[in-house]
Amino acid sequence: MSNIIVLPLIVPVITAILLVFMRENVLLQRIITLLTLVFVTIISIVLLMEIQVQGVMRIDFSGWLPPFGISFVADSFAVLLVLVANIVAAICLLYATFTIGERYEKMYFYSFALLMIAGVNGSFLTGDIFNLFVCFEVMLLASYALIALGGEKVQLREALKYVLINIVASWIFLVALAFLYGTVGTLNMAHISVRVMETGNDPLITTVALIFLIVFSLKAGLLLFFWLPGSYSVPPTAIAALFAALLTKVGIYALVRTFTLLFTNNTEVTHTVLGVMAGLTIIAGCMGALAGRDVRTIASYNVLIGVGFIVAGLAIGTESALQGVTYYLMHDMVAKAMLFLAVGMMIYLTGETVIDKMSGLIRNYPVFGWMFFIVMCSLAGIPPLSGFLGKVLIGQGAIEGGNFVLLGLGFLSSLVVLYSLLRIFLSSFFGETIISLEDEKPLPRRVELPVILLALCTIALGIGAEWISPYITDAAETLHTPSIYIDAVLDGAKWQGEVNE
């Protein structure tokens, strides 16, 4: 059964390669892509169920046992993210099949999208930190192609910025890996954790931890986010939704895994820095969302607010907060994809990007209008939608840990999110319509379908919270108690003996 852990990485890669040879058959590319993501989703559900029976699972490539070989490790935290990521990716690519056009589809769009998703899945499942770097690069290389796909001038300008920033981040990542390996002599995440515990509060280890913090902050858009608003505004709508839903979440996942498993000795330093960066990111995101007049810019700054809020939960570090982090990560994937699809549809229907130049859309497109209302409420954390429980759990953790500044900033950000999106809703959907009957563009039900599916997902995550709760609890327990993960990867007696020696 453990062999299926590798399928979320291998299947999209193989499919992406096969689609290269089907360049002219667009219909077949669409069908195979969607079937691939459905298959990975089913595999993720099977894995999640199996973890509840067996505990944390792993596969060792080529029979090399940890810490010497490369391992993939499936715990509830990783598999929940793989599951939601592939559901969201399938819905975004369903939207792409209706809207992106054959010009893009014949430029290997589906191959690049599947390679990016494979990198995302691999990043979530790998148990080796160098392999995390490799999966990051697979994801980023595919995203470089996607952001520039079409060759528009503005795309190329933002793609250049995006590529340069990520190349610098990848270089720093390699430097951090070299320092880490030179210090602890291993790259297996569980084994690194054991070695770091042995060294105690070593200043060199703390320095390496802070270098990793800078790297993953660049990837996640935590404080070092200057590249993000432009990069997420220029690609076609389906690609922008994929980016907003998945890319920053991989950076956040790396931060969570790093500072709950690898570097747990000197939390007074690392978690304080995380908390400060999270708070500043929330403040900057709120300022950008309030000042923005362009719907894409407002949506991009809402991504940053979400990043800051999730990392605030990590900085708080209690088990309740980590439950909130897990749940809110899942919610944010769904809600941000829905927001970017909605914003893209608004721009398509009106030909405008500034909210003051749009009005009355709900009269022409009532279903679409109320879908925007749902995503607005979900992101603001209004019950019973998915954003509510994550905010409550992180808030509960903040109260338990006495982190009242982060608590205040987090819930103030909810009001800013509500205000910024309510401004779009009232200005663009109500008032006198700017679209006459002659100028009204058709919005087929099939184009609205992906947004409706995401709306159902955010409602289901909220209403079905009790059903999801055992998986969230298991994920948070594994994060809060690293020995569970280490026991499963290294076999408890073996690594405990090493520590005792």
Coordinates of C-alpha atoms in Angstrom, one line a residue:
M1 CA 0.0 0.0 0.0
S2 CA 2.9 2.4 0.7
N3 CA 3.9 2.3 -2.9
I4 CA 0.9 4.6 -3.8
I5 CA 2.6 7.5 -1.9
V6 CA 4.7 8.3 -5.0
L7 CA 1.8 8.3 -7.4
P8 CA 0.8 12.0 -6.9
L9 CA 4.2 12.9 -8.2
I10 CA 4.8 10.2 -10.9
V11 CA 1.4 10.2 -12.6
P12 CA 1.2 13.9 -13.5
V13 CA 4.9 13.8 -14.7
I14 CA 4.2 10.9 -17.0
T15 CA 1.0 12.4 -18.3
A16 CA 2.7 15.7 -18.9
I17 CA 5.3 14.0 -21.1
L18 CA 2.7 12.1 -23.0
L19 CA 0.7 15.2 -23.7
V20 CA 3.7 16.7 -25.5
F21 CA 3.0 14.2 -28.3
M22 CA -0.6 15.2 -28.5
R23 CA -0.1 18.9 -29.2
E24 CA -2.6 19.1 -32.0
N25 CA -5.3 17.0 -30.3
V26 CA -6.6 19.6 -27.8
L27 CA -9.8 17.7 -26.8
L28 CA -7.7 14.6 -25.9
Q29 CA -5.3 16.8 -23.9
R30 CA -8.3 18.2 -21.9
I31 CA -9.8 14.8 -21.1
I32 CA -6.5 13.2 -20.1
T33 CA -5.5 16.1 -17.9
L34 CA -8.8 16.1 -16.0
L35 CA -8.8 12.3 -15.6
T36 CA -5.2 12.5 -14.3
L37 CA -6.2 15.0 -11.6
V38 CA -9.3 13.0 -10.7
F39 CA -7.1 9.9 -10.3
V40 CA -4.6 11.7 -8.0
T41 CA -7.5 13.0 -6.0
I42 CA -8.8 9.4 -5.5
I43 CA -5.3 8.2 -4.5
S44 CA -5.1 11.0 -2.0
I45 CA -8.4 10.0 -0.4
V46 CA -7.2 6.4 -0.2
L47 CA -4.0 7.5 1.4
L48 CA -5.8 9.7 3.9
M49 CA -8.0 6.8 5.0
E50 CA -5.0 4.4 5.2
I51 CA -3.1 6.8 7.4
Q52 CA -5.9 6.8 10.0
V53 CA -5.4 3.0 10.2
Q54 CA -1.6 2.6 9.9
G55 CA -0.3 5.9 11.1
V56 CA 2.3 7.9 9.2
M57 CA 3.4 6.0 6.0
R58 CA 6.6 6.1 4.0
I59 CA 8.2 4.6 0.9
D60 CA 12.0 4.2 0.6
F61 CA 13.2 4.5 -3.0
S62 CA 15.5 1.7 -4.3
G63 CA 15.3 -0.1 -0.9
W64 CA 17.7 2.4 0.8
L65 CA 16.4 2.8 4.4
P66 CA 16.4 6.2 6.1
P67 CA 18.4 8.2 6.6
F68 CA 20.6 7.1 3.6
G69 CA 18.0 7.0 0.9
I70 CA 15.3 9.3 -0.5
S71 CA 11.9 8.8 1.2
F72 CA 8.4 10.0 0.6
V73 CA 6.4 10.4 3.8
A74 CA 2.6 10.6 4.0
D75 CA 1.1 12.1 7.1
S76 CA -2.3 13.6 7.5
F77 CA -1.0 17.2 7.1
A78 CA 0.7 16.5 3.8
V79 CA -2.0 14.3 2.3
L80 CA -4.8 16.8 3.2
L81 CA -2.9 19.4 1.2
V82 CA -2.3 17.1 -1.7
L83 CA -6.0 16.2 -1.8
V84 CA -7.3 19.8 -1.7
A85 CA -4.5 21.0 -4.1
N86 CA -5.6 18.5 -6.8
I87 CA -9.3 19.2 -6.4
V88 CA -8.6 22.9 -6.8
A89 CA -6.2 22.3 -9.7
A90 CA -8.8 20.1 -11.5
I91 CA -11.5 22.8 -11.2
C92 CA -9.1 25.6 -12.4
L93 CA -8.1 23.4 -15.4
L94 CA -11.8 22.7 -16.1
Y95 CA -12.2 26.5 -16.3
A96 CA -9.2 26.7 -18.6
T97 CA -10.7 24.1 -21.0
F98 CA -13.6 26.5 -21.5
T99 CA -11.8 29.8 -21.6
I100 CA -8.1 29.7 -22.3
G101 CA -8.3 29.0 -26.0
E102 CA -6.5 26.7 -28.4
R103 CA -3.6 29.1 -28.9
Y104 CA -2.5 28.5 -25.4
E105 CA -3.5 24.8 -25.3
K106 CA -1.2 24.1 -28.3
M107 CA 1.7 25.8 -26.5
Y108 CA 1.9 22.8 -24.0
F109 CA -0.3 24.5 -21.4
Y110 CA -1.6 21.3 -19.9
S111 CA 1.9 19.7 -19.8
F112 CA 3.3 22.7 -17.9
A113 CA 0.3 22.8 -15.6
L114 CA 0.7 19.1 -14.7
L115 CA 4.4 19.5 -14.1
M116 CA 3.7 22.3 -11.8
I117 CA 1.1 20.2 -9.9
A118 CA 3.6 17.3 -9.7
G119 CA 6.1 19.7 -8.1
V120 CA 3.5 20.8 -5.6
N121 CA 2.6 17.2 -4.7
G122 CA 6.2 16.2 -4.4
S123 CA 7.0 19.1 -2.2
F124 CA 4.2 18.1 0.2
L125 CA 5.2 14.4 0.3
T126 CA 9.0 14.4 0.3
G127 CA 10.8 13.4 3.5
D128 CA 14.2 14.6 2.2
I129 CA 15.1 18.3 2.3
F130 CA 17.2 18.2 -0.9
N131 CA 14.4 16.5 -2.7
L132 CA 12.2 19.3 -1.4
F133 CA 14.5 21.6 -3.3
V134 CA 14.2 19.5 -6.4
C135 CA 10.4 19.5 -6.3
F136 CA 10.4 23.2 -5.7
E137 CA 12.4 23.7 -8.9
V138 CA 10.1 21.4 -10.9
M139 CA 7.2 23.5 -9.8
L140 CA 9.0 26.8 -10.4
L141 CA 10.3 25.9 -13.8
A142 CA 6.8 25.0 -15.0
S143 CA 5.4 28.2 -13.4
Y144 CA 8.1 30.2 -15.4
A145 CA 6.7 28.9 -18.6
L146 CA 3.0 29.4 -17.5
I147 CA 3.5 33.0 -16.4
A148 CA 5.1 33.9 -19.8
L149 CA 2.8 31.8 -21.9
G150 CA 1.4 33.9 -24.7
G151 CA 4.4 36.3 -24.9
E152 CA 2.6 39.6 -24.1
K153 CA 4.9 42.4 -23.2
V154 CA 3.6 42.9 -19.7
Q155 CA 3.8 39.1 -19.1
L156 CA 7.4 39.0 -20.1
R157 CA 8.2 42.0 -17.8
E158 CA 6.7 40.4 -14.8
A159 CA 8.0 36.9 -15.7
L160 CA 11.5 38.4 -15.7
K161 CA 11.1 39.7 -12.2
Y162 CA 9.5 36.5 -11.0
V163 CA 12.2 34.3 -12.5
L164 CA 15.1 36.5 -11.1
I165 CA 13.6 36.5 -7.6
N166 CA 13.1 32.8 -7.5
I167 CA 16.6 32.1 -8.9
V168 CA 18.1 34.1 -6.0
A169 CA 15.9 32.3 -3.6
S170 CA 16.9 28.9 -5.0
W171 CA 20.6 29.9 -4.7
I172 CA 20.1 30.8 -1.1
F173 CA 18.3 27.5 -0.6
L174 CA 21.4 25.6 -1.9
V175 CA 23.7 27.6 0.4
A176 CA 21.4 26.8 3.4
L177 CA 21.4 23.1 2.4
A178 CA 25.2 23.1 2.3
F179 CA 25.5 24.7 5.7
L180 CA 22.9 22.3 7.1
Y181 CA 24.6 19.2 5.7
G182 CA 28.0 20.4 6.9
T183 CA 26.6 20.9 10.4
V184 CA 24.4 17.8 10.9
G185 CA 25.6 15.4 8.2
T186 CA 22.2 14.3 6.8
L187 CA 19.4 15.5 4.5
N188 CA 16.6 13.3 5.8
M189 CA 14.1 15.6 7.6
A190 CA 13.4 13.2 10.5
H191 CA 17.2 12.5 10.9
I192 CA 17.9 16.3 10.8
S193 CA 15.4 16.8 13.6
V194 CA 17.2 14.2 15.7
R195 CA 20.7 15.7 15.0
V196 CA 19.4 19.2 15.8
M197 CA 18.0 18.0 19.1
E198 CA 21.4 16.5 19.9
T199 CA 23.2 19.8 19.3
G200 CA 20.9 21.9 21.5
N201 CA 20.9 25.7 21.1
D202 CA 23.8 25.8 18.7
P203 CA 24.1 29.4 17.3
L204 CA 25.1 27.9 13.9
I205 CA 21.9 25.8 13.7
T206 CA 19.9 28.9 14.6
T207 CA 21.6 30.9 11.8
V208 CA 20.9 28.1 9.3
A209 CA 17.2 28.1 10.5
L210 CA 17.0 31.8 9.8
I211 CA 18.5 31.4 6.3
F212 CA 15.8 28.8 5.6
L213 CA 13.2 31.3 6.9
I214 CA 14.4 33.9 4.4
V215 CA 14.3 31.3 1.5
F216 CA 10.8 30.0 2.3
S217 CA 9.5 33.6 3.0
L218 CA 10.5 34.5 -0.5
K219 CA 8.7 31.5 -1.9
A220 CA 5.6 32.1 0.3
G221 CA 5.4 35.9 -0.1
L222 CA 5.9 36.4 3.6
L223 CA 7.1 40.0 4.0
L224 CA 9.4 39.7 1.0
F225 CA 6.4 39.9 -1.4
F226 CA 7.2 42.7 -3.7
W227 CA 7.2 40.4 -6.7
L228 CA 3.8 38.9 -6.0
P229 CA 1.1 41.4 -6.9
G230 CA 2.5 42.0 -10.4
S231 CA 3.3 38.3 -11.1
Y232 CA -0.2 37.2 -10.2
S233 CA -2.0 39.9 -12.2
V234 CA -0.6 39.3 -15.7
P235 CA -1.3 35.6 -16.6
P236 CA -4.6 34.4 -18.0
T237 CA -7.3 33.9 -15.4
A238 CA -7.0 30.1 -15.0
I239 CA -3.2 30.3 -14.5
A240 CA -3.5 33.2 -12.0
A241 CA -6.0 31.2 -10.0
L242 CA -3.6 28.2 -10.0
F243 CA -0.8 30.4 -8.8
A244 CA -2.8 32.1 -6.1
A245 CA -4.2 28.7 -4.8
L246 CA -1.0 26.6 -4.9
L247 CA 2.4 28.4 -5.2
T248 CA 2.4 30.4 -1.9
K249 CA 1.0 27.4 -0.1
V250 CA 4.0 25.3 -0.9
G251 CA 6.2 28.0 0.6
I252 CA 4.0 28.1 3.7
Y253 CA 4.1 24.3 3.9
A254 CA 7.9 24.4 3.9
L255 CA 7.9 26.9 6.7
V256 CA 5.5 24.8 8.8
R257 CA 7.4 21.6 8.2
T258 CA 10.8 23.3 8.9
F259 CA 9.8 25.0 12.2
T260 CA 7.7 22.2 13.6
L261 CA 10.1 19.4 12.7
L262 CA 13.6 20.5 11.9
F263 CA 14.4 23.5 14.1
T264 CA 12.5 23.2 17.3
N265 CA 15.3 24.0 19.8
N266 CA 15.4 27.8 19.7
T267 CA 11.8 28.7 19.2
E268 CA 12.3 32.0 21.2
V269 CA 14.2 33.3 18.2
T270 CA 12.7 31.6 15.2
H271 CA 9.0 31.8 16.3
T272 CA 9.5 35.4 17.3
V273 CA 10.9 36.3 13.9
L274 CA 8.1 34.4 12.3
G275 CA 5.5 36.3 14.3
V276 CA 7.0 39.7 13.5
M277 CA 7.2 38.9 9.8
A278 CA 3.6 37.6 9.8
G279 CA 2.3 40.7 11.6
L280 CA 4.1 43.0 9.1
T281 CA 2.8 41.0 6.2
I282 CA -0.8 41.3 7.5
I283 CA -0.3 45.1 7.9
A284 CA 1.2 45.5 4.4
G285 CA -1.4 43.3 2.8
C286 CA -4.2 45.3 4.5
M287 CA -2.7 48.6 3.3
G288 CA -2.5 47.3 -0.3
A289 CA -6.0 45.9 -0.3
L290 CA -7.4 49.2 1.1
A291 CA -5.5 51.4 -1.3
G292 CA -6.0 49.3 -4.5
R293 CA -8.5 50.3 -7.1
D294 CA -7.7 47.5 -9.6
V295 CA -9.6 44.3 -8.8
R296 CA -6.5 42.1 -9.6
T297 CA -4.3 44.2 -7.2
I298 CA -6.9 43.9 -4.4
A299 CA -7.1 40.1 -5.0
S300 CA -3.3 39.8 -4.9
Y301 CA -3.0 41.7 -1.6
N302 CA -5.7 39.5 -0.2
V303 CA -3.3 36.6 -0.9
L304 CA -0.7 38.3 1.2
I305 CA -3.1 38.8 4.1
G306 CA -3.9 35.1 4.0
V307 CA -0.1 34.2 4.0
G308 CA 0.4 36.5 7.1
F309 CA -2.5 35.0 8.9
I310 CA -1.5 31.4 8.4
V311 CA 2.1 32.1 9.4
A312 CA 0.8 33.9 12.5
G313 CA -0.8 30.6 13.5
L314 CA 2.6 28.8 13.0
A315 CA 4.3 31.4 15.1
I316 CA 1.8 30.9 17.9
G317 CA 2.6 27.2 17.7
T318 CA 0.0 25.7 20.1
E319 CA -1.8 22.5 19.0
S320 CA -5.0 24.5 18.5
A321 CA -3.2 27.1 16.3
L322 CA -1.7 24.3 14.2
Q323 CA -5.2 22.8 13.7
G324 CA -6.2 26.3 12.5
V325 CA -3.2 26.5 10.2
T326 CA -4.0 23.1 8.6
Y327 CA -7.7 24.0 8.2
Y328 CA -7.0 27.5 7.0
L329 CA -4.5 26.3 4.4
M330 CA -7.2 24.1 2.9
H331 CA -9.7 26.9 2.9
D332 CA -7.3 29.4 1.4
M333 CA -6.5 27.1 -1.6
V334 CA -10.2 26.9 -2.4
A335 CA -11.2 30.5 -1.7
K336 CA -8.2 32.2 -3.4
A337 CA -8.8 30.1 -6.6
M338 CA -12.4 31.1 -6.5
L339 CA -11.6 34.8 -6.0
F340 CA -9.2 34.9 -8.9
L341 CA -11.6 33.1 -11.2
A342 CA -14.3 35.6 -10.2
V343 CA -12.0 38.6 -10.8
G344 CA -11.0 37.3 -14.2
M345 CA -14.6 36.8 -15.2
M346 CA -15.4 40.4 -14.1
I347 CA -12.6 41.7 -16.3
Y348 CA -13.7 39.6 -19.3
L349 CA -17.4 40.8 -19.0
T350 CA -16.6 44.5 -18.6
G351 CA -13.2 44.9 -20.3
E352 CA -12.2 47.0 -17.2
T353 CA -10.0 46.3 -14.2
V354 CA -10.8 49.4 -12.1
I355 CA -13.7 48.9 -9.7
D356 CA -15.0 52.5 -10.3
K357 CA -15.6 51.7 -14.0
M358 CA -17.8 48.7 -13.3
S359 CA -21.3 48.6 -12.0
G360 CA -24.6 46.7 -12.2
L361 CA -23.1 43.3 -13.1
I362 CA -25.6 41.4 -10.8
R363 CA -28.5 42.5 -13.0
N364 CA -26.9 40.9 -16.1
Y365 CA -25.3 37.9 -14.3
P366 CA -27.1 37.2 -11.1
V367 CA -25.7 33.7 -10.4
F368 CA -22.1 35.0 -10.9
G369 CA -22.9 37.9 -8.6
W370 CA -24.0 35.7 -5.7
M371 CA -21.0 33.5 -6.2
F372 CA -18.8 36.5 -5.6
F373 CA -20.8 37.2 -2.5
I374 CA -20.0 33.7 -1.2
V375 CA -16.3 34.0 -1.7
M376 CA -16.3 37.4 0.0
C377 CA -18.0 35.9 3.0
S378 CA -15.8 32.9 3.1
L379 CA -12.5 34.9 3.0
A380 CA -13.9 37.2 5.7
G381 CA -14.5 34.2 7.9
I382 CA -18.3 34.4 8.2
P383 CA -19.9 31.1 9.4
P384 CA -20.8 28.5 8.2
L385 CA -18.3 28.9 5.4
S386 CA -14.8 27.5 5.5
G387 CA -12.9 30.6 6.6
F388 CA -14.6 30.7 9.9
L389 CA -13.3 27.6 11.7
G390 CA -9.6 28.2 10.8
K391 CA -9.8 31.8 12.2
V392 CA -11.4 30.5 15.4
L393 CA -8.8 27.8 15.9
I394 CA -5.9 30.2 15.3
G395 CA -7.6 32.7 17.6
Q396 CA -8.0 30.1 20.3
G397 CA -4.4 29.2 20.0
A398 CA -3.4 32.8 20.3
I399 CA -5.4 33.2 23.5
E400 CA -3.8 30.0 24.9
G401 CA -0.3 31.2 24.1
G402 CA -0.9 34.9 25.1
N403 CA -0.2 36.2 21.6
F404 CA -2.7 39.0 21.8
V405 CA -0.9 41.3 19.2
L406 CA -1.1 38.6 16.5
L407 CA -4.7 37.9 17.6
G408 CA -5.7 41.5 17.2
L409 CA -3.9 41.8 13.8
G410 CA -5.4 38.6 12.5
F411 CA -9.0 39.6 13.3
L412 CA -8.5 43.2 12.2
S413 CA -7.4 41.7 8.8
S414 CA -10.7 39.9 8.6
L415 CA -12.5 43.3 8.7
V416 CA -10.1 44.6 6.0
V417 CA -10.7 41.6 3.8
L418 CA -14.5 42.0 4.2
Y419 CA -14.3 45.8 3.5
S420 CA -12.0 45.4 0.4
L421 CA -14.1 42.8 -1.2
L422 CA -17.4 44.4 -0.2
R423 CA -16.2 47.5 -1.9
I424 CA -15.8 45.5 -5.1
F425 CA -19.2 43.8 -4.6
L426 CA -21.2 47.0 -4.0
S427 CA -19.4 49.1 -6.6
S428 CA -19.2 46.5 -9.4
F429 CA -22.3 44.4 -9.0
F430 CA -24.8 46.9 -7.8
G431 CA -25.8 50.4 -9.1
E432 CA -26.7 51.2 -12.7
T433 CA -25.5 48.6 -15.1
I434 CA -22.8 49.6 -17.6
I435 CA -23.6 46.8 -20.0
S436 CA -26.5 47.3 -22.4
L437 CA -28.4 44.5 -23.9
E438 CA -26.6 44.9 -27.2
D439 CA -23.1 44.8 -25.5
E440 CA -23.9 42.0 -23.0
K441 CA -21.4 39.2 -23.4
P442 CA -22.7 35.6 -23.0
L443 CA -21.6 33.8 -19.8
P444 CA -22.4 30.2 -20.5
R445 CA -23.3 27.9 -17.6
R446 CA -20.2 25.8 -18.3
V447 CA -18.0 28.8 -17.6
E448 CA -19.8 29.5 -14.3
L449 CA -19.6 25.8 -13.3
P450 CA -16.0 25.9 -11.9
V451 CA -16.8 28.9 -9.7
I452 CA -20.0 27.1 -8.5
L453 CA -17.9 24.0 -7.8
L454 CA -15.5 26.0 -5.7
A455 CA -18.4 27.7 -3.9
L456 CA -19.7 24.2 -3.0
C457 CA -16.2 23.3 -1.8
T458 CA -16.0 26.2 0.6
I459 CA -19.5 25.5 1.9
A460 CA -18.7 21.8 2.3
L461 CA -15.5 22.6 4.2
G462 CA -17.5 24.8 6.6
I463 CA -20.6 22.6 7.1
G464 CA -18.5 19.4 7.0
A465 CA -16.0 20.6 9.6
E466 CA -17.1 17.8 12.1
W467 CA -16.4 15.1 9.5
I468 CA -13.0 16.6 8.6
S469 CA -12.1 17.2 12.2
P470 CA -10.4 13.8 12.9
Y471 CA -8.0 14.3 10.0
I472 CA -7.2 17.9 11.1
T473 CA -6.6 16.8 14.6
D474 CA -4.3 14.0 13.5
A475 CA -2.4 16.5 11.3
A476 CA -2.0 19.0 14.1
E477 CA -0.9 16.3 16.6
T478 CA 1.8 15.1 14.2
L479 CA 3.1 18.7 13.7
H480 CA 2.9 19.5 17.4
T481 CA 4.6 16.2 18.5
P482 CA 7.6 15.7 16.0
S483 CA 8.4 12.3 17.6
I484 CA 5.3 10.8 15.8
Y485 CA 6.8 11.7 12.4
I486 CA 10.4 10.7 13.5
D487 CA 9.2 7.3 14.9
A488 CA 7.5 6.5 11.6
V489 CA 10.4 7.4 9.4
L490 CA 13.4 6.2 11.4
D491 CA 11.8 3.5 13.5
G492 CA 11.5 4.7 17.1
A493 CA 14.0 2.4 18.8
K494 CA 16.7 3.2 16.3
W495 CA 16.6 6.9 16.5
Q496 CA 15.9 7.0 20.3
G497 CA 19.0 4.9 20.8
E498 CA 21.0 7.3 18.7
V499 CA 19.9 10.2 20.8
N500 CA 20.7 8.4 24.1
E501 CA 24.2 7.6 22.8

